[in-house]
mmCIF file of C-alpha atoms in Angstrom:
data_model
loop_
_atom_site.group_PDB
_atom_site.id
_atom_site.type_symbol
_atom_site.label_atom_id
_atom_site.label_comp_id
_atom_site.label_asym_id
_atom_site.label_seq_id
_atom_site.Cartn_x
_atom_site.Cartn_y
_atom_site.Cartn_z
ATOM 1 C CA MET A 1410 55.987 123.524 73.829
ATOM 2 C CA PRO A 1411 54.309 122.682 70.558
ATOM 3 C CA LYS A 1412 50.662 122.050 70.463
ATOM 4 C CA PRO A 1413 49.777 118.342 70.165
ATOM 5 C CA SER A 1414 49.433 117.306 66.603
ATOM 6 C CA ALA A 1415 47.044 114.254 67.066
ATOM 7 C CA PRO A 1416 44.705 114.490 70.000
ATOM 8 C CA ALA A 1417 42.369 117.349 70.706
ATOM 9 C CA ALA A 1418 42.920 119.698 73.576
ATOM 10 C CA ASP A 1419 41.350 117.393 76.375
ATOM 11 C CA GLU A 1420 41.597 114.021 74.539
ATOM 12 C CA ALA A 1421 44.377 111.525 75.192
ATOM 13 C CA PRO A 1422 45.504 109.215 72.339
ATOM 14 C CA HIS A 1423 43.762 106.456 74.394
ATOM 15 C CA ARG A 1424 42.251 106.184 77.766
ATOM 16 C CA ARG A 1425 44.357 104.159 80.206
ATOM 17 C CA ARG A 1426 42.735 101.804 82.575
ATOM 18 C CA PRO A 1427 43.341 102.118 86.227
ATOM 19 C CA ARG A 1428 46.298 99.969 87.334
ATOM 20 C CA ASN A 1429 46.438 97.621 90.321
ATOM 21 C CA VAL A 1430 49.591 98.451 92.297
ATOM 22 C CA SER A 1431 51.114 95.626 94.578
ATOM 23 C CA TYR A 1432 53.226 96.905 97.497
ATOM 24 C CA VAL A 1433 56.211 95.074 98.900
ATOM 25 C CA ASP A 1434 58.757 95.897 101.614
ATOM 26 C CA SER A 1435 62.311 97.285 101.105
ATOM 27 C CA MET A 1436 63.611 93.749 100.104
ATOM 28 C CA THR A 1437 65.784 92.751 103.060
ATOM 29 C CA PRO A 1438 68.455 95.392 102.969
ATOM 30 C CA HIS A 1439 69.798 94.281 106.275
ATOM 31 C CA LEU A 1440 71.034 91.039 104.636
ATOM 32 C CA PHE A 1441 73.237 93.058 102.172
ATOM 33 C CA VAL A 1442 74.989 95.740 104.372
ATOM 34 C CA PRO A 1443 78.158 97.081 102.805
ATOM 35 C CA THR A 1444 81.171 97.458 105.048
ATOM 36 C CA ALA A 1445 84.811 98.601 104.625
ATOM 37 C CA ARG A 1446 85.818 94.918 104.035
ATOM 38 C CA ARG A 1447 82.970 94.444 101.398
ATOM 39 C CA PRO A 1448 82.247 98.001 100.232
ATOM 40 C CA VAL A 1449 79.866 97.153 97.437
ATOM 41 C CA ARG A 1450 77.093 94.567 97.893
ATOM 42 C CA ALA A 1451 74.603 93.452 95.173
ATOM 43 C CA LYS A 1452 71.190 91.756 95.176
ATOM 44 C CA VAL A 1453 68.748 90.915 92.533
ATOM 45 C CA ARG A 1454 64.896 90.449 92.454
ATOM 46 C CA GLN A 1455 62.362 89.810 89.670
ATOM 47 C CA LEU A 1456 59.418 92.207 90.092
ATOM 48 C CA ARG A 1457 56.184 92.415 88.108
ATOM 49 C CA ALA A 1458 54.873 95.624 86.558
ATOM 50 C CA ASP A 1459 53.103 97.990 88.875
ATOM 51 C CA THR A 1460 54.866 96.568 91.928
ATOM 52 C CA ARG A 1461 55.790 99.388 94.323
ATOM 53 C CA VAL A 1462 58.655 99.096 96.907
ATOM 54 C CA MET A 1463 57.359 101.066 100.063
ATOM 55 C CA PRO A 1464 59.331 104.191 100.921
ATOM 56 C CA HIS A 1465 62.491 103.518 102.925
ATOM 57 C CA SER A 1466 66.029 104.677 103.381
ATOM 58 C CA HIS A 1467 69.479 103.343 104.021
ATOM 59 C CA PRO A 1468 72.640 104.694 105.955
ATOM 60 C CA TRP A 1469 74.628 103.749 102.751
ATOM 61 C CA ALA A 1470 74.503 104.837 99.174
ATOM 62 C CA GLN A 1471 72.661 102.892 96.550
ATOM 63 C CA VAL A 1472 72.471 102.302 92.843
ATOM 64 C CA ALA A 1473 69.329 101.012 91.195
ATOM 65 C CA ILE A 1474 69.733 99.401 87.998
ATOM 66 C CA SER A 1475 67.337 97.286 85.740
ATOM 67 C CA THR A 1476 68.725 94.795 83.430
ATOM 68 C CA THR A 1477 65.353 94.403 81.848
ATOM 69 C CA GLY A 1478 62.266 96.672 82.088
ATOM 70 C CA VAL A 1479 61.801 100.197 83.309
ATOM 71 C CA ILE A 1480 61.725 101.386 86.848
ATOM 72 C CA GLN A 1481 60.623 104.574 88.437
ATOM 73 C CA LEU A 1482 62.146 105.969 91.630
ATOM 74 C CA THR A 1483 60.406 108.778 93.645
ATOM 75 C CA VAL A 1484 61.972 110.903 96.374
ATOM 76 C CA ASP A 1485 60.360 113.676 98.310
ATOM 77 C CA ARG A 1486 61.080 116.334 95.674
ATOM 78 C CA GLY A 1487 61.408 114.385 92.497
ATOM 79 C CA THR A 1488 60.901 111.308 90.374
ATOM 80 C CA TYR A 1489 63.114 109.458 87.997
ATOM 81 C CA ILE A 1490 62.605 106.950 85.139
ATOM 82 C CA VAL A 1491 65.325 104.463 84.825
ATOM 83 C CA PRO A 1492 65.435 102.186 81.743
ATOM 84 C CA PRO A 1493 68.066 99.409 81.230
ATOM 85 C CA SER A 1494 70.556 101.885 79.638
ATOM 86 C CA ARG A 1495 70.680 104.031 82.755
ATOM 87 C CA ALA A 1496 71.387 103.764 86.433
ATOM 88 C CA LEU A 1497 70.338 105.848 89.378
ATOM 89 C CA TRP A 1498 72.542 106.840 92.281
ATOM 90 C CA ILE A 1499 70.793 107.386 95.657
ATOM 91 C CA PRO A 1500 72.806 109.072 98.395
ATOM 92 C CA PRO A 1501 72.871 107.846 102.009
ATOM 93 C CA GLY A 1502 69.867 108.570 104.060
ATOM 94 C CA MET A 1503 67.420 109.649 101.186
ATOM 95 C CA VAL A 1504 63.896 108.290 101.515
ATOM 96 C CA HIS A 1505 62.841 106.631 98.258
ATOM 97 C CA ALA A 1506 60.155 104.433 96.813
ATOM 98 C CA VAL A 1507 60.517 102.292 93.585
ATOM 99 C CA THR A 1508 57.804 101.457 91.129
ATOM 100 C CA MET A 1509 58.113 98.830 88.312
ATOM 101 C CA VAL A 1510 56.853 100.386 85.207
ATOM 102 C CA GLU A 1511 57.312 97.177 83.449
ATOM 103 C CA ASP A 1512 58.235 93.625 84.502
ATOM 104 C CA ALA A 1513 61.805 94.126 85.550
ATOM 105 C CA GLU A 1514 64.899 92.376 86.796
ATOM 106 C CA MET A 1515 66.031 94.864 89.390
ATOM 107 C CA ARG A 1516 69.662 94.948 90.428
ATOM 108 C CA THR A 1517 70.588 96.872 93.576
ATOM 109 C CA LEU A 1518 74.026 97.828 94.560
ATOM 110 C CA TYR A 1519 74.782 99.091 98.079
ATOM 111 C CA PHE A 1520 77.988 101.225 98.635
ATOM 112 C CA HIS A 1521 79.749 101.705 102.012
ATOM 113 C CA GLN A 1522 80.370 105.409 102.539
ATOM 114 C CA PRO A 1523 82.857 106.551 105.203
ATOM 115 C CA ARG A 1524 81.644 109.396 107.469
ATOM 116 C CA GLY A 1525 81.633 112.786 105.633
ATOM 117 C CA ARG A 1526 82.342 111.306 102.227
ATOM 118 C CA CYS A 1527 79.919 110.500 99.387
ATOM 119 C CA GLY A 1528 80.274 108.945 95.903
ATOM 120 C CA PRO A 1529 81.578 105.819 94.132
ATOM 121 C CA HIS A 1530 85.166 106.727 94.932
ATOM 122 C CA ALA A 1531 84.493 107.669 98.591
ATOM 123 C CA LEU A 1532 86.891 104.956 99.897
ATOM 124 C CA GLY A 1533 89.883 106.399 97.894
ATOM 125 C CA SER A 1534 91.753 109.537 98.219
ATOM 126 C CA GLY A 1535 90.751 111.170 94.914
ATOM 127 C CA ALA A 1536 87.351 112.493 95.904
ATOM 128 C CA ARG A 1537 87.109 116.231 95.832
ATOM 129 C CA GLY A 1538 84.698 118.702 97.587
ATOM 130 C CA GLN A 1539 82.934 119.430 94.231
ATOM 131 C CA ASP A 1540 82.497 115.611 93.741
ATOM 132 C CA GLN A 1541 80.985 115.283 97.225
ATOM 133 C CA THR A 1542 78.324 117.960 96.271
ATOM 134 C CA LEU A 1543 77.376 116.147 93.076
ATOM 135 C CA TRP A 1544 77.118 112.771 94.669
ATOM 136 C CA SER A 1545 75.117 113.949 97.635
ATOM 137 C CA GLN A 1546 71.956 114.118 95.404
ATOM 138 C CA CYS A 1547 70.149 111.672 93.136
ATOM 139 C CA ARG A 1548 71.829 111.306 89.756
ATOM 140 C CA VAL A 1549 70.675 109.428 86.571
ATOM 141 C CA LEU A 1550 73.802 108.043 84.895
ATOM 142 C CA GLU A 1551 74.467 106.373 81.567
ATOM 143 C CA ALA A 1552 74.998 102.637 82.153
ATOM 144 C CA SER A 1553 77.703 101.368 79.846
ATOM 145 C CA ASP A 1554 77.572 97.877 78.548
ATOM 146 C CA LEU A 1555 80.579 97.059 80.795
ATOM 147 C CA LEU A 1556 78.875 98.409 83.846
ATOM 148 C CA ARG A 1557 75.662 96.300 83.164
ATOM 149 C CA ALA A 1558 77.879 93.216 82.466
ATOM 150 C CA VAL A 1559 80.053 93.628 85.699
ATOM 151 C CA VAL A 1560 76.877 94.214 87.750
ATOM 152 C CA ARG A 1561 75.351 90.956 86.584
ATOM 153 C CA GLU A 1562 78.555 89.267 87.677
ATOM 154 C CA MET A 1563 78.442 90.523 91.299
ATOM 155 C CA PRO A 1564 77.813 87.874 93.964
ATOM 156 C CA THR A 1565 74.150 88.280 95.298
ATOM 157 C CA GLN A 1566 74.141 85.878 98.268
ATOM 158 C CA PRO A 1567 72.647 87.441 101.483
ATOM 159 C CA ASP A 1568 74.392 87.558 104.799
ATOM 160 C CA ASP A 1569 72.323 84.628 106.169
ATOM 161 C CA ALA A 1570 73.622 82.338 103.590
ATOM 162 C CA PRO A 1571 76.902 80.357 103.956
ATOM 163 C CA PRO A 1572 79.844 82.781 104.066
ATOM 164 C CA PRO A 1573 81.696 83.377 100.714
ATOM 165 C CA ASP A 1574 85.040 81.606 100.227
ATOM 166 C CA THR A 1575 88.253 83.556 99.722
ATOM 167 C CA ALA A 1576 88.091 83.305 95.961
ATOM 168 C CA THR A 1577 84.553 84.709 95.818
ATOM 169 C CA LEU A 1578 85.577 87.661 98.036
ATOM 170 C CA LEU A 1579 88.579 88.385 95.832
ATOM 171 C CA ARG A 1580 86.488 88.403 92.752
ATOM 172 C CA GLU A 1581 83.872 90.653 94.352
ATOM 173 C CA LYS A 1582 86.654 93.092 95.365
ATOM 174 C CA HIS A 1583 87.773 93.314 91.762
ATOM 175 C CA LEU A 1584 84.283 93.657 90.328
ATOM 176 C CA SER A 1585 83.406 96.297 93.009
ATOM 177 C CA ALA A 1586 86.520 98.548 91.963
ATOM 178 C CA LEU A 1587 85.536 98.288 88.287
ATOM 179 C CA ILE A 1588 81.856 99.179 89.217
ATOM 180 C CA CYS A 1589 83.021 102.229 91.075
ATOM 181 C CA ASP A 1590 85.301 103.308 88.344
ATOM 182 C CA GLU A 1591 82.562 102.980 85.684
ATOM 183 C CA LEU A 1592 80.048 104.896 87.846
ATOM 184 C CA ALA A 1593 82.596 107.783 88.362
ATOM 185 C CA ARG A 1594 83.190 107.981 84.636
ATOM 186 C CA ALA A 1595 79.596 107.856 83.671
ATOM 187 C CA ALA A 1596 77.815 110.769 82.071
ATOM 188 C CA THR A 1597 74.845 112.364 83.893
ATOM 189 C CA VAL A 1598 71.587 112.296 82.153
ATOM 190 C CA LYS A 1599 68.746 114.778 83.111
ATOM 191 C CA LEU A 1600 65.738 112.466 83.422
ATOM 192 C CA GLY A 1601 64.505 113.630 86.821
ATOM 193 C CA VAL A 1602 61.243 115.395 87.205
ATOM 194 C CA ASP A 1603 61.074 117.790 90.150
ATOM 195 C CA LEU A 1604 58.007 117.545 92.513
ATOM 196 C CA PRO A 1605 56.484 120.288 94.865
ATOM 197 C CA HIS A 1606 55.555 120.249 98.399
ATOM 198 C CA ASP A 1607 52.276 122.259 97.987
ATOM 199 C CA LYS A 1608 49.477 119.620 98.173
ATOM 200 C CA ARG A 1609 47.437 121.190 95.250
ATOM 201 C CA LEU A 1610 50.353 121.293 92.906
ATOM 202 C CA ARG A 1611 51.534 117.925 93.918
ATOM 203 C CA HIS A 1612 48.168 116.549 92.921
ATOM 204 C CA LEU A 1613 48.444 118.169 89.602
ATOM 205 C CA CYS A 1614 52.030 117.076 88.940
ATOM 206 C CA GLU A 1615 51.228 113.433 89.866
ATOM 207 C CA ALA A 1616 48.222 113.512 87.598
ATOM 208 C CA VAL A 1617 50.455 114.731 84.642
ATOM 209 C CA LEU A 1618 53.126 112.037 85.485
ATOM 210 C CA ALA A 1619 50.436 109.343 85.279
ATOM 211 C CA ASP A 1620 48.996 110.512 82.001
ATOM 212 C CA PRO A 1621 50.821 113.588 80.387
ATOM 213 C CA THR A 1622 48.535 113.795 77.383
ATOM 214 C CA ARG A 1623 45.215 113.920 79.287
ATOM 215 C CA HIS A 1624 45.080 117.791 78.943
ATOM 216 C CA ALA A 1625 46.937 120.098 76.534
ATOM 217 C CA THR A 1626 46.699 123.356 78.672
ATOM 218 C CA LEU A 1627 47.474 124.286 82.265
ATOM 219 C CA GLU A 1628 43.999 125.751 82.604
ATOM 220 C CA ALA A 1629 42.526 122.407 81.947
ATOM 221 C CA TRP A 1630 44.869 120.652 84.450
ATOM 222 C CA ALA A 1631 44.306 123.403 87.068
ATOM 223 C CA SER A 1632 40.477 122.814 86.898
ATOM 224 C CA ASP A 1633 41.133 119.455 88.561
ATOM 225 C CA THR A 1634 42.920 120.946 91.634
ATOM 226 C CA GLY A 1635 40.386 123.560 92.852
ATOM 227 C CA ALA A 1636 42.993 126.298 92.342
ATOM 228 C CA SER A 1637 42.847 129.091 89.897
ATOM 229 C CA LEU A 1638 45.088 129.169 86.729
ATOM 230 C CA ARG A 1639 46.999 132.176 88.163
ATOM 231 C CA THR A 1640 47.551 130.344 91.511
ATOM 232 C CA VAL A 1641 48.911 127.252 89.888
ATOM 233 C CA ALA A 1642 51.211 129.052 87.486
ATOM 234 C CA ARG A 1643 52.616 131.083 90.484
ATOM 235 C CA LEU A 1644 53.121 127.798 92.338
ATOM 236 C CA PHE A 1645 55.199 126.352 89.436
ATOM 237 C CA ARG A 1646 57.418 129.325 89.521
ATOM 238 C CA THR A 1647 57.847 129.420 93.351
ATOM 239 C CA GLU A 1648 57.974 125.689 94.081
ATOM 240 C CA LEU A 1649 59.726 124.411 90.956
ATOM 241 C CA GLY A 1650 61.451 127.364 89.499
ATOM 242 C CA SER A 1651 59.931 126.795 86.070
ATOM 243 C CA THR A 1652 56.840 127.229 83.974
ATOM 244 C CA PHE A 1653 54.289 124.416 83.608
ATOM 245 C CA THR A 1654 55.373 124.107 79.908
ATOM 246 C CA GLN A 1655 59.101 123.617 80.949
ATOM 247 C CA TRP A 1656 58.182 121.101 83.663
ATOM 248 C CA ARG A 1657 55.828 119.014 81.480
ATOM 249 C CA GLN A 1658 58.661 118.710 78.914
ATOM 250 C CA GLN A 1659 60.674 116.881 81.340
ATOM 251 C CA VAL A 1660 57.736 114.615 81.960
ATOM 252 C CA ILE A 1661 57.459 114.102 78.313
ATOM 253 C CA LEU A 1662 61.166 113.178 77.889
ATOM 254 C CA ALA A 1663 60.841 110.708 80.893
ATOM 255 C CA LYS A 1664 57.802 109.228 79.344
ATOM 256 C CA ALA A 1665 59.665 108.932 75.939
ATOM 257 C CA VAL A 1666 62.446 106.948 77.642
ATOM 258 C CA SER A 1667 60.082 104.552 79.178
ATOM 259 C CA LEU A 1668 58.311 103.892 75.891
ATOM 260 C CA ALA A 1669 61.588 103.530 74.049
ATOM 261 C CA ALA A 1670 62.620 100.823 76.501
ATOM 262 C CA GLY A 1671 59.872 98.713 75.030
ATOM 263 C CA ARG A 1672 61.476 99.082 71.589
ATOM 264 C CA MET A 1673 58.617 101.472 70.288
ATOM 265 C CA PRO A 1674 59.843 103.341 67.190
ATOM 266 C CA VAL A 1675 60.535 107.039 67.622
ATOM 267 C CA GLY A 1676 57.768 108.019 65.211
ATOM 268 C CA GLN A 1677 55.227 106.126 67.336
ATOM 269 C CA ILE A 1678 56.566 107.460 70.604
ATOM 270 C CA ALA A 1679 56.043 111.054 69.071
ATOM 271 C CA ALA A 1680 52.499 110.183 68.197
ATOM 272 C CA GLU A 1681 51.822 108.584 71.648
ATOM 273 C CA LEU A 1682 52.957 111.885 73.352
ATOM 274 C CA GLY A 1683 51.011 114.179 71.103
ATOM 275 C CA TYR A 1684 53.755 115.312 68.718
ATOM 276 C CA SER A 1685 54.501 115.172 64.987
ATOM 277 C CA PRO A 1686 57.797 113.485 64.341
ATOM 278 C CA SER A 1687 59.469 116.784 63.300
ATOM 279 C CA ALA A 1688 58.122 118.559 66.369
ATOM 280 C CA PHE A 1689 59.304 115.829 68.673
ATOM 281 C CA SER A 1690 62.718 115.706 67.156
ATOM 282 C CA ALA A 1691 63.094 119.558 67.551
ATOM 283 C CA MET A 1692 61.967 119.381 71.170
ATOM 284 C CA VAL A 1693 64.334 116.693 72.165
ATOM 285 C CA ARG A 1694 67.327 118.343 70.299
ATOM 286 C CA LYS A 1695 66.554 121.633 72.109
ATOM 287 C CA SER A 1696 66.210 119.931 75.487
ATOM 288 C CA VAL A 1697 69.115 117.559 75.601
ATOM 289 C CA GLY A 1698 71.251 118.373 72.580
ATOM 290 C CA GLN A 1699 70.861 115.024 71.025
ATOM 291 C CA PRO A 1700 68.599 113.564 68.161
ATOM 292 C CA PRO A 1701 65.726 111.423 69.628
ATOM 293 C CA GLY A 1702 67.345 108.175 68.424
ATOM 294 C CA GLN A 1703 70.586 108.826 70.308
ATOM 295 C CA PHE A 1704 68.791 110.196 73.446
ATOM 296 C CA LEU A 1705 66.459 107.069 73.551
ATOM 297 C CA GLY A 1706 69.118 104.574 72.995
ATOM 298 C CA GLN A 1707 67.933 103.661 69.438
ATOM 299 C CA ARG A 1708 71.015 104.634 67.456
#
C-alpha cells in the first residue's frame, strides 16, 4: 500500500470524538415471518446514526438495504459496509448485528427458504448446487434503481395489523418475484472485511475499522495489542490468509464507500484516507478493476 501522503505516521487527518452508541432489539422479526404463501416480507425503520441492532439470527434469509444512509453489518468472521447503492444478503441462521453509520431508513426483506435450499430463487426449480454454495454466505450486491424502487413499494404491515386484502397480496406476490429476479441478477461487490477469532488480533482489527488512518504501520498498531510485530503478522496470515497491508486495503475501500455515500468528492475521500488522488485511483483500480468514480457510485 502507498504511504499516506498527508498525515504523519501516527497522526490521523483529524481526531475523532468517541461516539455514543444506542442499542435496540432486533425490530420484531416475529411480526414479519415469511411463509410459502408470502415468501418475501418487508419492513422499514428509521434509525439514527450510531444505533446498533443487537446480535440476532433468523431461520429465514434476509436482505438489508438502506434507501438513505450507510449501514454496517457485522457477523462472527466479517463486517460489511452497505451504502444505498448496495444490498446485503444474509443466509438463514447467521448471527449478525447492524450499526447505523449515518441516519438511515433501513429496509429489511425476509425470504422464505425451503429446507435444503438457499437463495432468492430457492422457491423455484432453477437453483443449482453452485448457486446454493454462493447464497449460503453473506454477499454484498449491487442494488439497481429498479430493485430499490420495488423494495420501497413492498407492503410493510406487520402480522398484528389487520390482514391484507386480496389485491394487496397479489401485488406483493408480483413485487416479490421481481425482487428475487433482481437479486439473482445482481453483481457481487467485494466490500466485506474479514475478522479473526484471536482476541488480540480482533482488538487490533476493530481499532483499524474504527479509525483506519490512526497509524500508518503494523508495528504501531501492534503496540496497542501487547503482541509483538512478528506475532501479529503471523496471525494475519494464519487467521485471515492475508498480510496486514492487504487486509487494511479492504478497510480503506469500505471506508471510502461510506464517505462517498455522503456525497464527498473523490479527491477529498482520498485525502481523508491518507492518499494522494493519483495513489488512491491506482489502489482502487488495482483492487476492484474500476476507476474510483465508478466504484464509489459517482459516475
